[in-house]
mmCIF file of C-alpha atoms and ligand atoms in Angstrom:
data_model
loop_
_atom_site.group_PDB
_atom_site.id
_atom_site.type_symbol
_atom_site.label_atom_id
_atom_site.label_comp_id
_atom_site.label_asym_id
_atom_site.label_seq_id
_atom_site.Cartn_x
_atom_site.Cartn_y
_atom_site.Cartn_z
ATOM 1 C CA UNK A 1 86.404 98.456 88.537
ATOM 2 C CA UNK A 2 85.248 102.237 89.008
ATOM 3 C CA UNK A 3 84.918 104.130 86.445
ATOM 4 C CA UNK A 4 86.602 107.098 84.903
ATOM 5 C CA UNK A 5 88.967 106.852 88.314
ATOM 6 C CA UNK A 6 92.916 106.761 88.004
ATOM 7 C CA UNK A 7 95.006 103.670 89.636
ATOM 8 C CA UNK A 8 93.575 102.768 92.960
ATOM 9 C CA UNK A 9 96.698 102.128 94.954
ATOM 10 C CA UNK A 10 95.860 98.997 97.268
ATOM 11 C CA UNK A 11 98.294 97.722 99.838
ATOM 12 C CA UNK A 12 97.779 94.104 100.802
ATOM 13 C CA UNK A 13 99.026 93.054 104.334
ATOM 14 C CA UNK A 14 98.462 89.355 104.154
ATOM 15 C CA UNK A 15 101.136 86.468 105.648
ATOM 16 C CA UNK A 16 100.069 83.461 103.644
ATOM 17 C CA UNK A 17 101.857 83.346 100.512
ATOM 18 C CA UNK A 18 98.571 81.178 99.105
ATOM 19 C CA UNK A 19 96.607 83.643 100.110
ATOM 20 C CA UNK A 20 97.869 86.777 99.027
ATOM 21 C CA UNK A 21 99.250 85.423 95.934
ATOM 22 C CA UNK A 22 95.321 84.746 95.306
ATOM 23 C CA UNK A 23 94.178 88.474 96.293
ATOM 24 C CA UNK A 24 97.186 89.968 94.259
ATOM 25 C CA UNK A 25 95.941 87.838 90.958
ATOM 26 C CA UNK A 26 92.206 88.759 91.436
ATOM 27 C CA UNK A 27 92.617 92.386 92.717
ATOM 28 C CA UNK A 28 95.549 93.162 89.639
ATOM 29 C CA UNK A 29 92.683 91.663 87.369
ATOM 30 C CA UNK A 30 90.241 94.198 88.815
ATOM 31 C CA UNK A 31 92.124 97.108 88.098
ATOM 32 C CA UNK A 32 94.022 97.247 91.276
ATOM 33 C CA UNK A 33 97.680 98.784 91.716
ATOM 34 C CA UNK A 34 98.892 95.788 94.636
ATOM 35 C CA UNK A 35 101.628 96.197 96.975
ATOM 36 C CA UNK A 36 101.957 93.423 99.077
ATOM 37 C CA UNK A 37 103.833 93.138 102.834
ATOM 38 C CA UNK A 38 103.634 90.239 104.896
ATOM 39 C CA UNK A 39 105.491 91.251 108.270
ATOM 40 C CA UNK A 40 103.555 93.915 110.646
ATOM 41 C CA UNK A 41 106.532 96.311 110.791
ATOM 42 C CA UNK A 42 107.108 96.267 107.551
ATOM 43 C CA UNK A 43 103.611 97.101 106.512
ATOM 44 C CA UNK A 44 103.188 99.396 109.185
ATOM 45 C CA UNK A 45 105.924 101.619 107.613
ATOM 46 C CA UNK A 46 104.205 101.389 104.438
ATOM 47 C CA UNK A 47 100.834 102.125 105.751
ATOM 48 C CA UNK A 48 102.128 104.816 107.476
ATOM 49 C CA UNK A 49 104.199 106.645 104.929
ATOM 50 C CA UNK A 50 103.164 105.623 101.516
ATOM 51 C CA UNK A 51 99.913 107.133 100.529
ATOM 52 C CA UNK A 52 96.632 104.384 99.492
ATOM 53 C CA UNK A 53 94.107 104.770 98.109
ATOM 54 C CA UNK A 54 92.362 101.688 100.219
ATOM 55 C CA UNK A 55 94.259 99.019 102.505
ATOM 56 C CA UNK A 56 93.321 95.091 103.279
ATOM 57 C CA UNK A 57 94.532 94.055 106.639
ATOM 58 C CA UNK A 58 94.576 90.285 107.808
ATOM 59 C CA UNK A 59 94.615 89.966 111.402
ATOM 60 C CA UNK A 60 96.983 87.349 112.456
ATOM 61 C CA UNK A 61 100.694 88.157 111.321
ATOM 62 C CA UNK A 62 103.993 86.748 112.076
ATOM 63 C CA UNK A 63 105.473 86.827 115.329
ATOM 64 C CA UNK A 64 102.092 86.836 117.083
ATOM 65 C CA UNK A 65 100.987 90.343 115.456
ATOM 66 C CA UNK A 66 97.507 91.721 115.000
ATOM 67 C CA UNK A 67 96.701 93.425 111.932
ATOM 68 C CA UNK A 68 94.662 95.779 114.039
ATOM 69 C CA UNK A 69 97.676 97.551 115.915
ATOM 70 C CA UNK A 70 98.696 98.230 112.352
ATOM 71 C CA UNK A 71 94.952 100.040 111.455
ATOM 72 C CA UNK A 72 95.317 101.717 114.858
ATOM 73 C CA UNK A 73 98.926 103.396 113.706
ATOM 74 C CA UNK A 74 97.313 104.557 110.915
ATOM 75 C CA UNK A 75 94.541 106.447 112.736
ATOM 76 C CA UNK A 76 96.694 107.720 115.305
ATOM 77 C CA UNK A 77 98.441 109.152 112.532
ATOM 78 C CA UNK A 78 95.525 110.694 111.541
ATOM 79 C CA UNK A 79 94.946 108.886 108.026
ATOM 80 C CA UNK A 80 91.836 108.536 106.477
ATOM 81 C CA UNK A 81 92.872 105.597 104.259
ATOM 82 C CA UNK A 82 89.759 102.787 104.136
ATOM 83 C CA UNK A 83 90.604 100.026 105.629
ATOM 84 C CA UNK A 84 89.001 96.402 104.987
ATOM 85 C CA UNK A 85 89.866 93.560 107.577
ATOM 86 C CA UNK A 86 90.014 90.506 105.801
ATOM 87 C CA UNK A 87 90.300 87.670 108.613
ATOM 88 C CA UNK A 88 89.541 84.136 109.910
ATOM 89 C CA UNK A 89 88.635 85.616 113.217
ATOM 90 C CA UNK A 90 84.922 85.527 112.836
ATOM 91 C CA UNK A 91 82.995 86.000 116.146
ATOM 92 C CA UNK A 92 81.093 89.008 116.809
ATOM 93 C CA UNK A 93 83.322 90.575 119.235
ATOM 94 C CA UNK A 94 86.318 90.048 116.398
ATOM 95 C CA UNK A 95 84.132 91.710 114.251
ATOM 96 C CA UNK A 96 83.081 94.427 116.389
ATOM 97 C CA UNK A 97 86.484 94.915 117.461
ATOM 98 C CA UNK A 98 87.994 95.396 114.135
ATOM 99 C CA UNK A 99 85.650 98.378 113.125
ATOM 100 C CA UNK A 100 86.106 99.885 116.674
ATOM 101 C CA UNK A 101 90.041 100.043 115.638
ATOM 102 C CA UNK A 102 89.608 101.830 113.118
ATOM 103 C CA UNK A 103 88.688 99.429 110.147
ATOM 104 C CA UNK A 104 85.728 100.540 107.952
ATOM 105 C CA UNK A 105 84.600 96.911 107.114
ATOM 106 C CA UNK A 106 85.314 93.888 108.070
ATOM 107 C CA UNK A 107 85.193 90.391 105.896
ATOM 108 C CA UNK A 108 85.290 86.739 107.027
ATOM 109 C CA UNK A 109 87.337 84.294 105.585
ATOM 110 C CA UNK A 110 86.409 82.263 103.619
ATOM 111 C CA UNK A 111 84.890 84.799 101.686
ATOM 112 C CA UNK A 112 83.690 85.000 97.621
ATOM 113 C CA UNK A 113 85.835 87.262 95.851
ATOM 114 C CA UNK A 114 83.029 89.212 94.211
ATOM 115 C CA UNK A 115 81.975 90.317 97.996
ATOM 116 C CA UNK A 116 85.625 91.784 98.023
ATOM 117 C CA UNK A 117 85.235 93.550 95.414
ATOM 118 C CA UNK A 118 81.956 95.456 96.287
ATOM 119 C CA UNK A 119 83.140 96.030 99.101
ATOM 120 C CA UNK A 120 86.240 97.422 98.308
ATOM 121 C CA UNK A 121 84.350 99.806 95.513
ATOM 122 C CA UNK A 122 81.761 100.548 98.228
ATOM 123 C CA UNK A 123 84.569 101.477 100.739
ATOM 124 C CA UNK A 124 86.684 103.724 98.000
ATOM 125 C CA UNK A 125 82.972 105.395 96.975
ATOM 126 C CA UNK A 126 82.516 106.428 100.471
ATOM 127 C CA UNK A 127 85.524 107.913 100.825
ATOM 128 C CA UNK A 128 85.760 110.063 97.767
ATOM 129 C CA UNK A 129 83.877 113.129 98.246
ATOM 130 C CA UNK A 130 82.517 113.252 94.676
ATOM 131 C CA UNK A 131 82.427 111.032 91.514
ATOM 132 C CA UNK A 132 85.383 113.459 90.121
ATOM 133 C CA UNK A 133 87.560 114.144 92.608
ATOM 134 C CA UNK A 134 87.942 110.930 94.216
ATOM 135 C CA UNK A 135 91.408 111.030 94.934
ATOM 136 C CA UNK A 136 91.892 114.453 94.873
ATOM 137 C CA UNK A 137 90.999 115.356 98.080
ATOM 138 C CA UNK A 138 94.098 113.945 100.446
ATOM 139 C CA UNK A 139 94.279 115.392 102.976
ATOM 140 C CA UNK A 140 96.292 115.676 106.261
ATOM 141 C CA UNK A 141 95.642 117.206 109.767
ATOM 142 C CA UNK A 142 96.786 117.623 113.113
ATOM 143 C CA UNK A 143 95.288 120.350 115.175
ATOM 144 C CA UNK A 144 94.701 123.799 113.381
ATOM 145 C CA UNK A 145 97.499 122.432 110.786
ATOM 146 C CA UNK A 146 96.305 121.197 107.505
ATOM 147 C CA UNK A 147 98.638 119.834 104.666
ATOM 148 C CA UNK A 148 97.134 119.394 100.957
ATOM 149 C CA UNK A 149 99.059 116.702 99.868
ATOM 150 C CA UNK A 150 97.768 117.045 96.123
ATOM 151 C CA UNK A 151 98.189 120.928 95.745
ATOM 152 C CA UNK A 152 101.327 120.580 98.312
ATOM 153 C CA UNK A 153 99.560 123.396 100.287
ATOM 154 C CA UNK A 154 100.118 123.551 104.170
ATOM 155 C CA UNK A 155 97.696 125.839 106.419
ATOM 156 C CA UNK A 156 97.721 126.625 110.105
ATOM 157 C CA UNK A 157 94.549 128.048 111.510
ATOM 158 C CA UNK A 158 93.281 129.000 108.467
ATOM 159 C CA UNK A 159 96.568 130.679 107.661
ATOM 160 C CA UNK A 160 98.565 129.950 104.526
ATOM 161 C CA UNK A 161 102.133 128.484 104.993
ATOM 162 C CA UNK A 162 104.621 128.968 101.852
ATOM 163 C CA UNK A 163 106.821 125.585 102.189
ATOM 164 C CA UNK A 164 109.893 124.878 99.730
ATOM 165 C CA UNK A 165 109.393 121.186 98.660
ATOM 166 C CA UNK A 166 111.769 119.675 101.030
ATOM 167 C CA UNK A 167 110.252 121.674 103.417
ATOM 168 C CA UNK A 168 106.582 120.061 102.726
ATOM 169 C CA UNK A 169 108.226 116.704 102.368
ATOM 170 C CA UNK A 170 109.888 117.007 105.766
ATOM 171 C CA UNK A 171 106.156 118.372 107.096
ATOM 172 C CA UNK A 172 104.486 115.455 105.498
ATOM 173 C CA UNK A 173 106.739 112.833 107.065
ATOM 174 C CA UNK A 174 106.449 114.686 110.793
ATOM 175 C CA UNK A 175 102.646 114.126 109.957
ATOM 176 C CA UNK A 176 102.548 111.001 109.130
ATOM 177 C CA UNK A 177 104.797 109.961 112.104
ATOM 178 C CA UNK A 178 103.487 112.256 114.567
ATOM 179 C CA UNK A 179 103.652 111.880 118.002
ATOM 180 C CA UNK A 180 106.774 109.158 117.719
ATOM 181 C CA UNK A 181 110.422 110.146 117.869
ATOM 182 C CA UNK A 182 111.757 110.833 114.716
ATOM 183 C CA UNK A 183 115.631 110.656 114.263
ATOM 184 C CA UNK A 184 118.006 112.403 112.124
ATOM 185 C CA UNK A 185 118.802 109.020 110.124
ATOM 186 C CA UNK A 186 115.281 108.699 109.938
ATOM 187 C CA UNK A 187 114.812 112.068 108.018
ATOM 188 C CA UNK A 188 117.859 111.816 106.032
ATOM 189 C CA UNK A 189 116.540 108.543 104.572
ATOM 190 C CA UNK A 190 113.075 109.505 104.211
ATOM 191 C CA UNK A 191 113.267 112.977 103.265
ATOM 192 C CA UNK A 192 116.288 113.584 101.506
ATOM 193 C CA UNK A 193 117.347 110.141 100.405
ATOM 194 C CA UNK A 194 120.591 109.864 101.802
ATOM 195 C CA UNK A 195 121.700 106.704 102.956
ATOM 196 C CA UNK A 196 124.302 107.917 104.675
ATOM 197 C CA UNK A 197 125.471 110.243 106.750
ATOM 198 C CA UNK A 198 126.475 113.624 104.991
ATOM 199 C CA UNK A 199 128.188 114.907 108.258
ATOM 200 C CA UNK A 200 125.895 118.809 107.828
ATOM 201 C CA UNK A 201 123.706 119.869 110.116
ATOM 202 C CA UNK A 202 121.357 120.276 107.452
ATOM 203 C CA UNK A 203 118.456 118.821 109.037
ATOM 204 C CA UNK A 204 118.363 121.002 112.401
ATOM 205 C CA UNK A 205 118.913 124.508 109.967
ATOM 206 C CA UNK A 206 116.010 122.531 107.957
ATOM 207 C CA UNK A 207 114.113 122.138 111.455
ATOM 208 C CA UNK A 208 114.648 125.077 112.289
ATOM 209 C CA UNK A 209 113.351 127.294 109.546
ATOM 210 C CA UNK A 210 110.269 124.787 109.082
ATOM 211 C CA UNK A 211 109.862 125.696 113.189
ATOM 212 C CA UNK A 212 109.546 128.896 112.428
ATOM 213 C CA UNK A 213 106.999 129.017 109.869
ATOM 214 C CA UNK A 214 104.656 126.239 111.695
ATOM 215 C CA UNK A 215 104.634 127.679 114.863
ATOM 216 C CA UNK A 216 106.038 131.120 115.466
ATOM 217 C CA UNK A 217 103.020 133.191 116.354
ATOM 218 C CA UNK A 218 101.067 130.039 118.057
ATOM 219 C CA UNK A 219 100.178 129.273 121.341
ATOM 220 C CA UNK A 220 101.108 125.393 120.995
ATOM 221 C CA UNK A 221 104.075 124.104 119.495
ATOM 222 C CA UNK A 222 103.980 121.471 117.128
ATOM 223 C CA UNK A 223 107.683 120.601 116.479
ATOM 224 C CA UNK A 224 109.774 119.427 119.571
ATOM 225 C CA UNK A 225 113.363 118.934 119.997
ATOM 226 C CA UNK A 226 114.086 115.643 121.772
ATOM 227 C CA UNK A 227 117.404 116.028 123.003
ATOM 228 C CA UNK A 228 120.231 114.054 121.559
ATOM 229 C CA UNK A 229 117.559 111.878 119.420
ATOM 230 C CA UNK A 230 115.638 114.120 117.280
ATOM 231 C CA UNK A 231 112.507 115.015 116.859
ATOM 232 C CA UNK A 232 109.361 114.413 117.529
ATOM 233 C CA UNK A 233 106.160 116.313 115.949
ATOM 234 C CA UNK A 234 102.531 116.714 117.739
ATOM 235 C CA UNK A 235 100.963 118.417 120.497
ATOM 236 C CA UNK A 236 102.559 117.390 123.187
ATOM 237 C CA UNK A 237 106.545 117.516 123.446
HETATM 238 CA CA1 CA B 301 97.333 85.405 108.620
#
């Protein structure tokens, strides 16, 4: 394990039950905080809006699903997390392919679980600027706009934004799920929790007021309106 580091938070996205039950043993035994997810969408959602410290991706999920659309969500979304492909497809061009998608290494199986390991430590050194702050230092960008997701700090062009909570929290998620439509269920659940429908137009004043401090005085809008849907957060409406 690394030292002097807190809780590495590892998500696992591995179908075969043998398999990950294996990695989760081994990796929880290392150190390792595991959260496992065996379906594509459902890992997707946790790649995309949970925040890791490192991911392992297998390649071949259920319903005909490569774990590489999954690593390619993640970089659209602009997300630094590592990313380790852990899979039986072993030719060159699988290979090659996986790190041009946005993984940062790629492992064969069968593979020795001491490899994994190193690797994983190399991949989590890499991305920590220094020995201290390793995980200090997430960050999230799009354009000019910066978020700070430790000091909950947002900044556009260089400019400081003063965000309520909510209001970051509702930033974050846009972020993280930029350039997709984002419904109002979607927000309610994610952002404030609710599971149901509180019948206030709470999220559009919400919108509206985070609108106004992300992009009044700049030439490109981040937040659009998509009518009758939601919204949907990026540089192009
Ligand atoms: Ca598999």
């Amino acid at each position: 394990m690394l030292p002097n580091t807190p809780t590495v938070r590892l998500l696992l996205i591995e179908d075969e039950q043998d398999m990950a039950r294996y990695l989760r043993k081994g990796l929880e035994e290392a150190g390792y905080s595991v959260t496992h997810a065996n379906q594509a969408a459902h890992a997707q959602q946790l790649a995309l809006n949970e925040p890791w410290d490192v991911m392992i991706v297998d390649r071949m999920l259920p319903n005909e699903q490569d774990g590489l659309e999954i690593i390619k969500a993640v970089r659209q979304a602009a997300l630094q997390t590592p990313v380790l492909v852990l899979s039986a497809l072993a030719s060159l061009d699988d290979r090659v392919r996986g790190l041009r998608d946005g993984g940062d290494d790629y492992l064969t199986k069968p593979f020795a679980f001491p490899e994994l390991l190193a690797r994983l430590e190399a991949l989590i050194r890499r991305a920590a600027p220094s020995a201290n702050s390793s995980l200090d230092s997430r960050q999230l960008k799009l354009a000019d706009l910066t978020l700070d997701l430790l000091k909950r700090k947002a900044e556009r062009a260089g400019q400081p934004i003063t965000l309520q909570p909510r209001e970051f929290k509702l930033l974050e998620y846009l972020v993280r799920n930029q350039g997709q439509v984002v419904t109002r269920t979607m927000l309610l659940e994610s952002v404030w929790d609710f599971h149901f429908d509180p019948g206030t137009n709470v999220i559009d004043v919400q919108i509206s007021r985070l609108r106004n401090k992300i992009d009044k005085g700049h030439n490109t809008p981040l937040v659009h309106t998509v009518r009758g849907v939601g919204y949907r957060f990026g540089l192009d409406g």
